[in-house]
Tab-separated table of C-alpha atoms in Angstrom:
chain	number	residue	atom	x	y	z
A	1379	MET	CA	3.490	-25.682	-53.012
A	1380	THR	CA	6.322	-27.537	-51.484
A	1381	GLN	CA	7.572	-31.132	-52.334
A	1382	PRO	CA	6.288	-33.731	-49.517
A	1383	PRO	CA	8.904	-34.266	-46.660
A	1384	HIS	CA	11.064	-37.045	-47.645
A	1385	ASP	CA	10.156	-39.045	-44.011
A	1386	GLU	CA	5.956	-38.767	-45.238
A	1387	PRO	CA	5.235	-41.314	-48.162
A	1388	THR	CA	3.338	-40.765	-50.836
A	1389	ALA	CA	-0.414	-41.459	-51.067
A	1390	SER	CA	-0.967	-44.340	-53.228
A	1391	GLY	CA	-4.234	-43.665	-54.440
A	1392	PRO	CA	-6.305	-40.462	-55.214
A	1393	GLU	CA	-8.982	-41.384	-51.110
A	1394	GLU	CA	-5.646	-41.401	-49.299
A	1395	LEU	CA	-4.208	-37.867	-51.648
A	1396	ARG	CA	-7.887	-36.410	-50.518
A	1397	GLU	CA	-7.368	-37.010	-46.961
A	1398	GLN	CA	-3.770	-34.999	-47.544
A	1399	VAL	CA	-4.910	-32.105	-48.974
A	1400	GLU	CA	-7.888	-32.199	-46.625
A	1401	HIS	CA	-5.392	-32.108	-43.746
A	1402	THR	CA	-2.901	-29.423	-45.229
A	1403	ARG	CA	-5.619	-26.971	-45.874
A	1404	GLN	CA	-6.533	-27.382	-42.105
A	1405	GLU	CA	-2.700	-27.110	-40.829
A	1406	LEU	CA	-2.827	-24.273	-43.776
A	1407	GLY	CA	-5.887	-23.133	-41.888
A	1408	GLU	CA	-4.723	-23.416	-38.351
A	1409	THR	CA	-1.674	-21.361	-39.515
A	1410	VAL	CA	-3.399	-18.940	-41.026
A	1411	GLN	CA	-5.183	-18.010	-37.935
A	1412	ALA	CA	-2.739	-18.596	-35.817
A	1413	LEU	CA	-0.679	-15.499	-37.879
A	1414	ALA	CA	-4.009	-13.334	-37.960
A	1415	ALA	CA	-4.399	-13.594	-34.372
A	1416	LYS	CA	-0.650	-11.915	-34.503
A	1417	THR	CA	-1.348	-9.317	-36.109
A	1418	ASP	CA	-4.304	-8.448	-34.729
A	1419	VAL	CA	-3.183	-5.722	-32.611
A	1420	LYS	CA	-6.682	-4.945	-31.450
A	1421	ALA	CA	-6.663	-7.744	-29.637
A	1422	ARG	CA	-3.797	-8.526	-28.095
A	1423	ALA	CA	-3.813	-4.673	-26.593
A	1424	LYS	CA	-7.334	-5.800	-25.130
A	1425	GLU	CA	-5.432	-9.143	-23.790
A	1426	LYS	CA	-2.391	-7.341	-22.638
A	1427	ALA	CA	-4.836	-4.782	-20.477
A	1428	ALA	CA	-7.012	-6.857	-19.442
A	1429	GLU	CA	-3.371	-9.122	-17.811
A	1430	VAL	CA	-1.885	-5.499	-16.253
A	1431	ARG	CA	-5.074	-4.733	-14.679
A	1432	GLN	CA	-5.339	-8.418	-13.165
A	1433	GLN	CA	-1.651	-7.647	-12.193
A	1434	ALA	CA	-2.418	-3.793	-10.677
A	1435	ALA	CA	-5.608	-5.674	-8.788
A	1436	GLU	CA	-3.536	-8.411	-7.456
A	1437	VAL	CA	-1.008	-5.486	-6.121
A	1438	LYS	CA	-3.435	-3.762	-5.151
A	1439	ASP	CA	-4.900	-6.328	-2.641
A	1440	GLN	CA	-1.359	-7.790	-1.683
A	1441	ALA	CA	-1.080	-3.512	-0.830
A	1442	ALA	CA	-4.193	-3.791	1.118
A	1443	VAL	CA	-3.270	-6.418	3.299
A	1444	LYS	CA	0.687	-4.825	4.007
A	1445	ALA	CA	-1.247	-1.959	5.037
A	1446	ALA	CA	-3.688	-3.746	7.205
A	1447	GLU	CA	-0.792	-5.603	8.348
A	1448	VAL	CA	2.305	-2.117	9.367
A	1449	LYS	CA	-1.794	-0.265	11.122
A	1450	SER	CA	-1.706	-3.405	13.325
A	1451	GLN	CA	1.986	-3.427	14.088
A	1452	ALA	CA	2.014	0.439	14.744
A	1453	ALA	CA	-1.211	0.442	17.148
A	1454	VAL	CA	0.815	-2.690	19.061
A	1455	LYS	CA	4.089	-0.083	19.821
A	1456	ALA	CA	1.557	2.638	20.136
A	1457	ALA	CA	-0.024	0.862	23.286
A	1458	GLU	CA	3.371	-0.236	24.381
A	1459	VAL	CA	5.098	3.247	24.320
A	1460	LYS	CA	2.365	4.895	26.209
A	1461	GLU	CA	2.120	2.089	28.689
A	1462	GLN	CA	5.892	2.989	29.093
A	1463	ALA	CA	5.242	6.964	29.369
A	1464	ALA	CA	2.754	6.700	31.776
A	1465	ALA	CA	5.026	4.626	34.060
A	1466	LYS	CA	7.715	6.609	33.159
A	1467	ALA	CA	5.784	9.100	34.068
A	1468	ALA	CA	4.297	7.712	37.435
A	1469	GLN	CA	8.058	6.832	38.183
A	1470	ALA	CA	8.922	10.599	38.563
A	1471	GLY	CA	5.923	11.062	40.748
A	1472	ARG	CA	6.938	8.865	43.307
A	1473	LEU	CA	9.961	10.155	42.385
A	1474	LEU	CA	9.264	13.528	43.168
A	1475	GLN	CA	6.297	12.747	46.330
A	1476	GLU	CA	9.425	11.474	47.920
A	1477	LYS	CA	12.607	13.796	47.752
A	1478	ALA	CA	10.725	17.210	47.306
A	1479	PRO	CA	10.731	18.951	50.576
A	1480	GLU	CA	6.989	19.140	51.533
A	1481	PRO	CA	6.823	23.215	50.885
A	1482	VAL	CA	7.389	22.282	47.292
A	1483	LEU	CA	4.862	19.659	47.178
A	1484	GLN	CA	1.740	21.741	48.112
A	1485	THR	CA	3.035	24.963	45.686
A	1486	THR	CA	2.660	22.488	42.922
A	1487	ALA	CA	-0.251	21.447	44.440
A	1488	ARG	CA	-1.952	24.654	44.599
A	1489	THR	CA	-0.732	24.812	41.001
A	1490	ALA	CA	-1.869	21.916	39.350
A	1491	ARG	CA	-5.110	23.082	40.652
A	1492	TRP	CA	-4.824	26.462	39.758
A	1493	SER	CA	-3.924	25.280	36.008
A	1494	ARG	CA	-7.083	23.066	36.456
A	1495	ASP	CA	-9.313	25.915	37.215
A	1496	ASN	CA	-8.390	28.646	35.211
A	1497	ARG	CA	-7.953	26.256	32.483
A	1498	VAL	CA	-9.910	29.397	29.764
A	1499	LEU	CA	-7.719	31.764	30.981
A	1500	LEU	CA	-4.372	30.284	30.736
A	1501	LEU	CA	-5.603	29.422	27.245
A	1502	ALA	CA	-6.393	32.488	26.351
A	1503	GLY	CA	-3.121	34.143	27.872
A	1504	GLY	CA	-1.000	31.609	25.653
A	1505	ALA	CA	-3.233	32.664	22.709
A	1506	THR	CA	-1.899	35.783	23.300
A	1507	THR	CA	1.732	35.270	23.930
A	1508	LEU	CA	1.845	33.097	20.944
A	1509	LEU	CA	-0.165	36.748	18.669
A	1510	LEU	CA	2.117	39.200	20.302
A	1511	TRP	CA	5.817	37.163	19.131
A	1512	LEU	CA	4.406	36.277	15.897
A	1513	ALA	CA	3.530	40.320	15.221
A	1514	CYS	CA	6.486	40.849	16.646
A	1515	ARG	CA	8.185	38.766	14.685
A	1516	ARG	CA	6.614	39.653	11.600
A	1517	LYS	CA	8.015	43.313	12.512
A	1518	ARG	CA	11.950	42.028	12.245
């Protein structure tokens, strides 16, 4: 055993000595429990895993919040761009109406009507053209 520290008084009687021994046993028991806890690798690994899971859950929550913010900002930006595109298209239409000669406007209107009325035919022609172009590219 070790000598008592010099600043602690020694026991003056058997009862006080028993109390000091009991106190020392309690301290020693606590120290042994602390050392045992440090050497219990399995328990420490479980604690660390729980800690990491908690951190991962927090990061996941933060990512979800950030994703929602970004999605909201993207929706606002898309609405702005859509509005700007519609304004530019309207402006281009007005400019065309003002600057184009009447025969060109009439021909454009007829072509637009024909295109709307014959969408399937135009799509089929475009698909055929695309297939022919792809076939020619493969032969090279």
